């Protein structure tokens, strides 16, 4: 199997550890919806770690002023190394991912690749605010979810996590639907319709009502190509 095909093709189980200084941003999302169901189904185990638990001294310090001066605080090495190394003592990690706007652009193909891993750490830091030695010595991969700057890596970590988990066997009620998503075949998705067949005078493409599966499938392919040509010609390159 190519490394960029999603996990559907084989039975597996993924563990994701998320390290964050604001874990309460992360936990409500993983306790809802597909992420919750995927954990209950045993497709994924998600563990959130509060960086302050490994903070230094009486105040559980996790950051400090930058050498050379400048605004803002920088996440220190010790708490992050302590947390990561404790996890590494328990299991082998395939990737330690740092979410950052200057990372590689996250894509469906990277989600597919990550869905085949067994153990992943996601490190949510603060842009500019993390000691470079953490990136140089611990991190195996840096990912950006787009060319804009968020306040921290928590939301990007959840975006990446959601995209991976929905590919895992048992995460979705209809395993097929993840494979027919936009981008999965390099095309955007065709339009969808449901009942009623006419709403406020607007009908549904006749082909979809025909019951002719060959025609329907050809129509969907044609619509997907048309939409991709209009909206994302770069995907044909
Ligand atoms: N942290 C802040 N902004 C980010 C982005 N766009 N992608 C990933 N991590 C980030």
Coordinates of N, CA and C and ligand atoms in Angstrom, one line a residue:
X1 N 0.8 -1.2 0.0 CA 0.0 0.0 0.0 C 0.9 1.3 0.0
X2 N 0.5 2.2 -0.8 CA 1.3 3.5 -0.8 C 1.1 4.2 0.5
X3 N 2.1 4.9 0.9 CA 2.1 5.6 2.3 C 1.0 6.7 2.3
X4 N 0.5 7.1 1.2 CA -0.5 8.1 1.2 C -1.9 7.6 1.0
X5 N -2.2 6.4 1.2 CA -3.5 5.9 1.2 C -4.0 5.8 2.7
X6 N -5.3 6.1 2.9 CA -5.8 6.2 4.3 C -5.8 4.8 5.0
X7 N -6.0 4.8 6.3 CA -5.9 3.6 7.1 C -7.0 2.6 6.9
X8 N -8.1 2.9 6.2 CA -9.2 2.0 6.0 C -8.8 0.6 5.7
X9 N -7.7 0.5 4.8 CA -7.4 -0.8 4.3 C -6.9 -1.8 5.3
X10 N -6.5 -1.3 6.5 CA -6.0 -2.3 7.5 C -6.5 -1.9 8.9
X11 N -6.7 -3.0 9.6 CA -7.2 -2.9 11.0 C -6.1 -2.2 11.8
X12 N -6.4 -1.2 12.5 CA -5.3 -0.7 13.4 C -5.9 0.3 14.5
X13 N -5.0 0.8 15.2 CA -5.3 1.5 16.4 C -4.3 2.6 16.6
X14 N -4.7 3.8 16.9 CA -3.8 4.9 17.0 C -3.8 5.6 18.3
X15 N -2.7 6.0 18.9 CA -2.7 6.7 20.1 C -2.1 8.1 19.8
X16 N -2.8 9.2 20.2 CA -2.3 10.5 20.0 C -2.2 11.2 21.4
X17 N -1.0 11.7 21.7 CA -0.8 12.5 22.9 C -0.7 14.0 22.5
X18 N -1.5 14.8 23.1 CA -1.4 16.2 22.8 C -0.9 17.0 24.0
X19 N 0.2 17.7 23.8 CA 0.8 18.5 24.9 C 0.5 19.9 24.7
X20 N -0.1 20.5 25.8 CA -0.6 21.9 25.6 C -0.5 22.6 26.9
X21 N -0.3 23.9 26.9 CA -0.3 24.8 28.1 C -1.7 25.2 28.4
X22 N -2.7 25.0 27.5 CA -4.1 25.3 27.7 C -5.0 24.1 27.3
X23 N -4.8 23.0 28.1 CA -5.5 21.8 27.7 C -7.1 21.9 27.7
X24 N -7.6 22.9 28.5 CA -9.1 23.0 28.5 C -9.6 23.5 27.1
X25 N -8.7 24.0 26.2 CA -9.1 24.3 24.9 C -9.3 23.1 24.1
X26 N -8.6 22.0 24.4 CA -8.6 20.8 23.6 C -9.6 19.8 24.1
X27 N -9.8 19.6 25.4 CA -10.6 18.5 25.9 C -12.1 18.5 25.5
X28 N -12.7 19.7 25.4 CA -14.1 19.7 25.0 C -14.4 19.1 23.6
X29 N -13.4 19.4 22.8 CA -13.6 18.9 21.4 C -13.4 17.4 21.2
X30 N -12.4 16.9 22.0 CA -12.2 15.4 21.8 C -13.2 14.6 22.6
X31 N -14.0 15.3 23.4 CA -15.1 14.6 24.1 C -16.4 14.7 23.4
X32 N -16.4 15.2 22.2 CA -17.7 15.3 21.4 C -17.6 14.6 20.0
X33 N -18.7 14.3 19.5 CA -18.8 13.9 18.1 C -18.0 12.7 17.7
X34 N -17.4 12.8 16.5 CA -16.7 11.7 15.9 C -15.5 11.3 16.7
X35 N -14.8 12.4 17.2 CA -13.6 12.1 18.0 C -14.0 11.2 19.3
X36 N -15.1 11.5 19.9 CA -15.6 10.8 21.0 C -15.9 9.3 20.6
X37 N -16.7 9.2 19.5 CA -17.1 7.9 19.1 C -15.9 7.1 18.7
X38 N -14.9 7.7 18.0 CA -13.8 6.9 17.6 C -13.0 6.4 18.8
X39 N -13.0 7.1 19.9 CA -12.3 6.7 21.1 C -13.1 5.5 21.7
X40 N -14.4 5.7 21.7 CA -15.3 4.6 22.3 C -15.2 3.3 21.5
X41 N -15.0 3.5 20.2 CA -14.9 2.3 19.3 C -13.5 1.7 19.4
X42 N -12.6 2.3 20.1 CA -11.2 1.8 20.2 C -10.4 2.1 19.0
X43 N -10.8 2.9 18.1 CA -10.0 3.3 16.9 C -8.9 4.2 17.3
X44 N -9.1 5.0 18.3 CA -8.0 5.9 18.7 C -8.1 6.1 20.2
X45 N -6.9 6.4 20.8 CA -6.8 6.8 22.2 C -6.2 8.2 22.2
X46 N -6.9 9.2 22.8 CA -6.3 10.5 22.8 C -6.1 10.9 24.2
X47 N -4.8 11.3 24.5 CA -4.5 11.7 25.9 C -3.9 13.2 25.8
X48 N -4.5 14.0 26.7 CA -4.1 15.4 26.7 C -3.3 15.6 27.9
X49 N -2.1 16.3 27.7 CA -1.2 16.6 28.8 C -1.1 18.0 29.1
X50 N -1.2 18.4 30.3 CA -1.1 19.8 30.7 C 0.4 20.1 30.9
X51 N 0.9 21.0 30.1 CA 2.4 21.3 30.2 C 2.8 21.8 31.6
X52 N 1.8 22.5 32.2 CA 2.1 23.0 33.6 C 2.4 21.9 34.6
X53 N 1.9 20.7 34.3 CA 2.3 19.6 35.3 C 3.8 19.3 35.3
X54 N 4.5 19.7 34.2 CA 5.9 19.5 34.2 C 6.6 20.9 34.4
X55 N 5.9 21.9 34.8 CA 6.5 23.2 35.0 C 7.5 23.2 36.1
X56 N 8.3 24.2 36.1 CA 9.5 24.3 37.1 C 9.1 25.1 38.3
X57 N 9.6 24.6 39.5 CA 9.5 25.4 40.7 C 8.1 25.4 41.3
X58 N 8.0 26.3 42.3 CA 6.7 26.4 43.0 C 5.6 26.9 42.1
X59 N 5.9 27.7 41.1 CA 4.9 28.3 40.2 C 4.7 27.5 38.9
X60 N 5.3 26.3 38.8 CA 5.1 25.5 37.6 C 5.5 26.2 36.4
X61 N 6.6 26.9 36.4 CA 7.0 27.8 35.3 C 7.2 27.0 34.0
X62 N 6.6 27.4 32.9 CA 6.8 26.8 31.6 C 7.5 27.6 30.6
X63 N 7.6 29.0 30.9 CA 8.2 29.9 29.9 C 9.1 30.9 30.5
X64 N 9.8 31.6 29.7 CA 10.8 32.6 30.3 C 11.0 33.6 29.2
X65 N 11.7 34.7 29.6 CA 12.0 35.8 28.7 C 13.0 35.4 27.6
X66 N 12.9 35.9 26.4 CA 13.8 35.5 25.3 C 15.3 36.0 25.6
X67 N 16.3 35.2 25.3 CA 17.6 35.7 25.3 C 17.7 36.7 24.1
X68 N 18.5 37.7 24.3 CA 18.6 38.8 23.3 C 17.5 39.8 23.4
X69 N 16.5 39.6 24.2 CA 15.5 40.6 24.4 C 14.4 40.4 23.4
X70 N 13.4 41.2 23.5 CA 12.2 41.2 22.7 C 10.9 40.9 23.4
X71 N 9.8 41.1 22.7 CA 8.5 40.9 23.4 C 8.1 39.5 23.5
X72 N 7.3 39.2 24.5 CA 6.7 37.8 24.6 C 7.6 36.9 25.4
X73 N 7.0 35.8 25.8 CA 7.6 34.7 26.5 C 7.9 33.5 25.6
X74 N 8.9 32.8 26.0 CA 9.3 31.6 25.2 C 9.1 30.4 26.0
X75 N 8.5 29.3 25.4 CA 8.3 28.1 26.2 C 9.7 27.5 26.4
X76 N 10.0 27.1 27.6 CA 11.3 26.5 28.0 C 11.4 25.1 27.6
X77 N 12.7 24.7 27.5 CA 12.9 23.3 27.1 C 12.5 22.2 28.1
X78 N 12.8 22.5 29.4 CA 12.7 21.5 30.4 C 11.3 20.8 30.6
X79 N 10.2 21.6 30.7 CA 8.9 21.0 30.8 C 8.5 20.1 29.6
X80 N 8.8 20.6 28.4 CA 8.5 19.8 27.2 C 9.3 18.6 27.1
X81 N 10.6 18.7 27.3 CA 11.5 17.5 27.3 C 11.0 16.5 28.3
X82 N 10.7 17.0 29.5 CA 10.2 16.0 30.6 C 9.0 15.3 30.2
X83 N 8.0 16.0 29.6 CA 6.8 15.4 29.2 C 7.0 14.4 28.1
X84 N 7.7 14.8 27.1 CA 7.9 14.0 25.9 C 8.8 12.7 26.3
X85 N 9.8 12.9 27.1 CA 10.7 11.8 27.4 C 10.0 10.8 28.4
X86 N 9.0 11.3 29.2 CA 8.2 10.3 30.0 C 7.4 9.5 29.1
X87 N 6.8 10.1 28.1 CA 6.0 9.3 27.1 C 6.8 8.4 26.3
X88 N 8.0 8.8 25.9 CA 8.9 8.0 25.1 C 9.4 6.8 25.9
X89 N 9.4 6.9 27.2 CA 9.8 5.8 28.0 C 8.8 4.7 28.0
X90 N 7.6 5.0 27.7 CA 6.4 4.1 27.7 C 6.2 3.4 26.4
X91 N 6.5 4.1 25.3 CA 6.3 3.6 23.9 C 7.1 4.3 22.9
X92 N 7.2 3.7 21.8 CA 8.0 4.3 20.7 C 7.0 5.2 19.9
X93 N 7.4 6.5 19.7 CA 6.6 7.4 18.9 C 7.1 7.5 17.4
X94 N 6.1 7.4 16.5 CA 6.4 7.5 15.1 C 6.7 9.0 14.7
X95 N 6.0 9.9 15.3 CA 6.1 11.3 15.0 C 5.9 12.2 16.2
X96 N 6.7 13.2 16.3 CA 6.5 14.3 17.3 C 6.2 15.6 16.4
X97 N 4.9 15.9 16.4 CA 4.5 17.0 15.5 C 4.4 18.3 16.2
X98 N 5.0 19.3 15.7 CA 4.9 20.7 16.2 C 4.0 21.5 15.3
X99 N 2.9 22.1 15.8 CA 2.0 22.9 15.0 C 2.6 24.3 14.9
X100 N 2.8 24.8 13.7 CA 3.4 26.1 13.6 C 3.1 26.7 12.2
X101 N 2.9 28.0 12.1 CA 2.6 28.6 10.8 C 3.7 28.4 9.8
X102 N 5.0 28.2 10.2 CA 6.1 28.0 9.3 C 6.4 26.6 9.0
X103 N 5.4 25.7 9.4 CA 5.6 24.2 9.1 C 5.2 23.9 7.6
X104 N 5.3 22.6 7.3 CA 4.8 22.1 6.0 C 3.2 22.3 6.0
X105 N 2.7 22.6 4.8 CA 1.3 22.9 4.7 C 0.5 21.5 4.9
X106 N -0.4 21.4 5.9 CA -1.1 20.2 6.1 C -2.1 19.9 4.9
X107 N -2.2 18.7 4.6 CA -3.0 18.3 3.4 C -3.7 16.9 3.6
X108 N -4.6 16.6 2.8 CA -5.3 15.3 2.9 C -4.3 14.2 2.8
X109 N -3.3 14.4 1.9 CA -2.3 13.4 1.7 C -1.4 13.1 3.0
X110 N -1.2 14.2 3.7 CA -0.4 14.1 5.0 C -1.4 13.4 6.0
X111 N -2.7 13.7 6.0 CA -3.6 13.1 6.9 C -3.7 11.6 6.7
X112 N -3.7 11.2 5.4 CA -3.7 9.8 5.0 C -2.5 9.1 5.6
X113 N -1.3 9.7 5.4 CA -0.1 9.2 5.8 C 0.0 9.0 7.4
X114 N -0.5 10.0 8.1 CA -0.5 10.0 9.6 C -1.5 9.0 10.1
X115 N -2.6 8.7 9.3 CA -3.6 7.8 9.8 C -3.0 6.3 9.9
X116 N -1.9 6.1 9.3 CA -1.2 4.8 9.3 C -0.2 4.6 10.4
X117 N 0.0 5.7 11.2 CA 0.9 5.6 12.3 C 0.3 5.0 13.5
X118 N 1.1 4.6 14.5 CA 0.6 4.0 15.7 C 0.6 5.0 16.9
X119 N 1.7 5.7 17.1 CA 1.8 6.6 18.2 C 2.3 8.0 17.7
X120 N 1.5 9.0 18.0 CA 1.9 10.4 17.6 C 1.8 11.3 18.8
X121 N 2.8 12.2 18.9 CA 2.7 13.3 19.9 C 2.5 14.6 19.1
X122 N 1.5 15.4 19.5 CA 1.3 16.7 19.0 C 1.6 17.7 20.0
X123 N 2.5 18.7 19.6 CA 2.9 19.7 20.5 C 2.3 21.0 20.1
X124 N 1.5 21.6 20.9 CA 0.9 22.9 20.6 C 1.6 23.9 21.4
X125 N 2.3 24.7 20.6 CA 3.1 25.8 21.3 C 2.6 27.1 21.0
X126 N 3.5 28.1 21.1 CA 3.1 29.5 20.7 C 4.1 30.0 19.7
X127 N 3.5 30.5 18.6 CA 4.4 30.9 17.5 C 5.4 31.9 18.0
X128 N 6.6 31.8 17.6 CA 7.8 32.5 18.0 C 8.1 32.2 19.4
X129 N 7.2 31.6 20.2 CA 7.4 31.5 21.6 C 7.8 30.1 22.1
X130 N 8.7 29.4 21.3 CA 9.1 28.1 21.8 C 10.6 28.0 21.5
X131 N 11.4 27.5 22.5 CA 12.8 27.4 22.4 C 13.2 26.6 21.1
X132 N 14.1 27.1 20.3 CA 14.4 26.4 19.0 C 15.0 25.0 19.3
X133 N 15.6 24.8 20.5 CA 16.2 23.5 20.7 C 15.1 22.4 20.8
X134 N 13.9 22.7 21.2 CA 12.8 21.8 21.2 C 12.5 21.3 19.8
X135 N 12.5 22.3 18.8 CA 12.3 21.9 17.4 C 13.4 21.1 16.9
X136 N 14.6 21.5 17.2 CA 15.8 20.8 16.6 C 16.0 19.4 17.2
X137 N 15.7 19.3 18.5 CA 16.1 18.0 19.2 C 15.0 17.0 19.4
X138 N 13.7 17.5 19.4 CA 12.6 16.6 19.7 C 11.7 16.4 18.5
X139 N 11.3 17.5 17.8 CA 10.3 17.5 16.9 C 10.7 16.8 15.6
X140 N 9.8 15.9 15.0 CA 10.2 15.2 13.8 C 9.5 15.8 12.6
X141 N 8.4 16.6 12.9 CA 7.7 17.1 11.8 C 7.0 18.4 12.2
X142 N 7.0 19.4 11.3 CA 6.3 20.7 11.6 C 5.2 20.9 10.6
X143 N 4.0 21.2 11.1 CA 2.8 21.3 10.2 C 2.1 22.6 10.5
X144 N 1.7 23.3 9.4 CA 0.9 24.5 9.4 C -0.5 24.1 8.8
X145 N -1.5 24.7 9.3 CA -2.8 24.5 8.7 C -3.2 25.6 7.7
X146 N -2.3 26.6 7.5 CA -2.6 27.6 6.5 C -1.8 28.9 6.8
X147 N -1.9 29.8 5.8 CA -1.0 31.0 5.9 C -1.7 32.1 6.7
X148 N -1.9 31.8 8.0 CA -2.5 32.8 8.9 C -2.0 32.4 10.3
X149 N -1.9 33.4 11.2 CA -1.3 33.1 12.5 C -2.4 33.0 13.6
X150 N -2.5 31.9 14.3 CA -3.4 31.7 15.4 C -2.7 32.0 16.7
X151 N -3.4 32.0 17.8 CA -2.8 32.4 19.1 C -1.9 31.2 19.6
X152 N -2.3 30.0 19.2 CA -1.5 28.8 19.6 C -1.7 27.6 18.7
X153 N -1.1 26.5 19.0 CA -1.2 25.4 18.2 C -2.4 24.4 18.6
X154 N -3.2 24.8 19.5 CA -4.3 23.9 20.0 C -5.3 23.7 18.9
X155 N -5.8 24.8 18.3 CA -6.8 24.6 17.2 C -6.2 23.8 16.0
X156 N -5.0 24.2 15.6 CA -4.4 23.4 14.5 C -4.2 21.9 14.9
X157 N -3.8 21.7 16.1 CA -3.7 20.2 16.5 C -5.0 19.5 16.4
X158 N -6.1 20.2 16.8 CA -7.4 19.6 16.7 C -7.8 19.4 15.2
X159 N -7.5 20.3 14.4 CA -7.8 20.2 12.9 C -7.1 19.0 12.4
X160 N -5.8 18.8 12.7 CA -5.0 17.7 12.2 C -5.6 16.4 12.7
X161 N -5.8 16.4 14.0 CA -6.4 15.2 14.7 C -7.7 14.8 14.1
X162 N -8.6 15.7 13.9 CA -9.9 15.4 13.3 C -9.7 14.8 11.9
X163 N -8.9 15.4 11.1 CA -8.7 14.9 9.7 C -8.1 13.4 9.7
X164 N -7.3 13.1 10.7 CA -6.7 11.8 10.8 C -7.7 10.8 11.3
X165 N -8.4 11.1 12.4 CA -9.2 10.2 13.1 C -10.4 9.7 12.3
X166 N -10.9 10.6 11.5 CA -12.1 10.2 10.6 C -11.7 9.2 9.6
X167 N -10.4 9.0 9.4 CA -10.0 8.0 8.4 C -9.8 6.6 9.0
X168 N -9.8 6.6 10.4 CA -9.5 5.3 11.0 C -10.7 4.4 11.0
X169 N -10.5 3.1 10.9 CA -11.6 2.1 10.9 C -12.4 2.2 12.2
X170 N -13.7 2.3 12.1 CA -14.5 2.3 13.3 C -14.9 3.8 13.7
X171 N -14.2 4.8 13.1 CA -14.5 6.1 13.5 C -15.7 6.7 12.8
X172 N -16.0 6.3 11.6 CA -17.1 6.8 10.9 C -18.2 5.7 10.7
X173 N -19.4 6.0 10.7 CA -20.5 5.0 10.6 C -20.4 4.4 9.2
X174 N -20.1 5.1 8.2 CA -20.0 4.6 6.8 C -18.6 4.8 6.3
X175 N -17.8 3.7 6.5 CA -16.3 3.8 6.2 C -16.1 4.4 4.8
X176 N -17.0 4.1 3.9 CA -16.9 4.5 2.5 C -16.8 6.1 2.4
X177 N -17.6 6.7 3.3 CA -17.8 8.2 3.1 C -16.4 8.9 3.2
X178 N -15.5 8.4 4.1 CA -14.3 9.1 4.2 C -13.4 9.0 2.9
X179 N -13.6 7.8 2.3 CA -12.8 7.6 1.1 C -13.3 8.4 -0.1
X180 N -14.6 8.8 -0.1 CA -15.1 9.5 -1.2 C -15.1 11.1 -1.0
X181 N -14.5 11.5 0.1 CA -14.4 12.9 0.4 C -13.8 13.7 -0.8
X182 N -14.0 15.0 -0.7 CA -13.2 16.0 -1.5 C -11.7 15.7 -1.2
X183 N -10.9 15.8 -2.2 CA -9.4 15.7 -2.1 C -8.9 14.3 -2.1
X184 N -9.8 13.3 -1.7 CA -9.3 12.0 -1.5 C -8.9 11.4 -2.9
X185 N -9.6 11.8 -4.0 CA -9.2 11.4 -5.3 C -8.6 12.5 -6.1
X186 N -8.1 13.6 -5.4 CA -7.5 14.7 -6.0 C -8.6 15.6 -6.7
X187 N -9.8 15.4 -6.4 CA -10.9 16.2 -6.9 C -11.8 16.7 -5.7
X188 N -12.4 17.9 -6.0 CA -13.4 18.3 -5.0 C -14.7 17.5 -5.1
X189 N -15.5 17.5 -4.1 CA -16.7 16.6 -4.1 C -17.8 17.2 -5.0
X190 N -18.6 16.3 -5.6 CA -19.8 16.7 -6.4 C -20.9 17.2 -5.4
X191 N -21.8 18.0 -6.0 CA -22.9 18.4 -5.1 C -23.8 17.3 -4.6
X192 N -24.4 17.5 -3.5 CA -25.3 16.5 -2.9 C -26.7 17.0 -2.7
X193 N -27.7 16.2 -2.8 CA -29.1 16.6 -2.6 C -29.8 15.5 -1.8
X194 N -30.8 15.9 -1.0 CA -31.7 15.0 -0.3 C -33.1 15.4 -0.5
X195 N -34.1 14.7 0.1 CA -35.5 15.1 0.0 C -35.8 16.5 0.6
X196 N -36.7 17.3 0.1 CA -37.6 17.0 -1.0 C -37.0 17.2 -2.4
X197 N -37.6 16.5 -3.3 CA -37.1 16.6 -4.7 C -37.3 18.0 -5.3
X198 N -38.3 18.7 -4.7 CA -38.4 20.2 -5.1 C -38.5 21.0 -3.8
X199 N -37.7 22.0 -3.7 CA -37.8 22.9 -2.6 C -37.9 24.4 -3.1
X200 N -39.0 25.1 -2.7 CA -39.2 26.4 -3.1 C -39.0 26.6 -4.6
X201 N -39.5 25.7 -5.3 CA -39.5 25.8 -6.8 C -38.2 25.3 -7.4
X202 N -37.2 24.9 -6.6 CA -35.9 24.5 -7.1 C -35.8 23.0 -7.0
X203 N -35.6 22.3 -8.2 CA -35.5 20.9 -8.2 C -34.1 20.3 -8.0
X204 N -34.0 19.0 -8.3 CA -32.8 18.3 -8.1 C -32.3 17.8 -9.5
X205 N -31.0 17.7 -9.8 CA -30.6 17.2 -11.1 C -31.3 15.9 -11.5
X206 N -31.9 15.8 -12.6 CA -32.7 14.7 -13.0 C -32.0 13.4 -12.9
X207 N -30.7 13.4 -13.3 CA -29.9 12.2 -13.2 C -30.0 11.5 -11.9
X208 N -29.9 12.3 -10.8 CA -29.9 11.7 -9.4 C -31.2 11.0 -9.1
X209 N -32.3 11.3 -9.8 CA -33.6 10.7 -9.5 C -33.8 9.5 -10.5
X210 N -32.8 9.3 -11.4 CA -33.1 8.3 -12.4 C -32.9 6.8 -12.0
X211 N -32.2 6.6 -10.9 CA -32.0 5.2 -10.4 C -31.0 4.5 -11.2
X212 N -30.4 5.2 -12.2 CA -29.4 4.6 -13.1 C -28.0 4.8 -12.5
X213 N -27.5 3.8 -11.8 CA -26.2 4.1 -11.0 C -25.0 4.4 -11.8
X214 N -25.0 3.8 -13.0 CA -23.9 4.2 -13.9 C -23.9 5.6 -14.3
X215 N -25.1 6.1 -14.7 CA -25.3 7.5 -15.1 C -25.0 8.4 -13.9
X216 N -25.5 8.0 -12.7 CA -25.3 8.8 -11.5 C -23.8 9.0 -11.3
X217 N -23.1 7.9 -11.3 CA -21.7 7.9 -11.0 C -20.9 8.7 -12.1
X218 N -21.3 8.6 -13.3 CA -20.7 9.5 -14.4 C -21.0 10.9 -14.2
X219 N -22.2 11.2 -13.7 CA -22.6 12.6 -13.5 C -21.7 13.2 -12.3
X220 N -21.6 12.4 -11.3 CA -20.8 12.9 -10.1 C -19.4 13.2 -10.5
X221 N -18.8 12.3 -11.3 CA -17.4 12.4 -11.7 C -17.3 13.7 -12.5
X222 N -18.3 13.9 -13.4 CA -18.2 15.1 -14.3 C -18.4 16.4 -13.5
X223 N -19.3 16.4 -12.5 CA -19.5 17.6 -11.6 C -18.2 17.8 -10.8
X224 N -17.6 16.8 -10.3 CA -16.4 16.9 -9.5 C -15.3 17.5 -10.3
X225 N -15.1 17.1 -11.5 CA -14.1 17.6 -12.4 C -14.4 19.1 -12.7
X226 N -15.7 19.4 -13.0 CA -16.1 20.8 -13.3 C -15.8 21.7 -12.2
X227 N -16.2 21.3 -11.0 CA -16.0 22.1 -9.8 C -14.5 22.3 -9.5
X228 N -13.8 21.3 -9.6 CA -12.3 21.4 -9.4 C -11.7 22.3 -10.4
X229 N -12.1 22.2 -11.6 CA -11.5 23.1 -12.7 C -11.8 24.5 -12.4
X230 N -13.1 24.8 -11.9 CA -13.4 26.2 -11.6 C -12.7 26.7 -10.3
X231 N -12.8 25.9 -9.3 CA -12.3 26.4 -8.0 C -10.9 26.2 -7.6
X232 N -10.4 25.0 -8.1 CA -9.0 24.6 -7.7 C -8.2 24.0 -8.8
X233 N -8.0 24.9 -9.9 CA -7.3 24.4 -11.1 C -5.9 23.8 -10.7
X234 N -5.4 24.3 -9.5 CA -4.0 23.9 -9.1 C -4.0 22.4 -8.8
X235 N -5.2 21.8 -8.5 CA -5.2 20.4 -8.1 C -4.9 19.5 -9.4
X236 N -5.1 20.0 -10.6 CA -4.8 19.2 -11.8 C -3.3 19.2 -12.1
X237 N -2.6 20.1 -11.4 CA -1.2 20.2 -11.8 C -0.4 19.0 -11.4
Ligands
LIG1 N1 0.0 28.1 15.3 C1 -0.4 29.3 15.1 N2 -0.8 29.5 13.8 C2 -0.8 28.2 13.2 C3 -1.1 27.8 11.9 N3 -1.6 28.5 11.0 N4 -0.9 26.5 11.7 C4 -0.3 25.7 12.6 N5 0.0 26.1 13.9 C5 -0.2 27.4 14.2

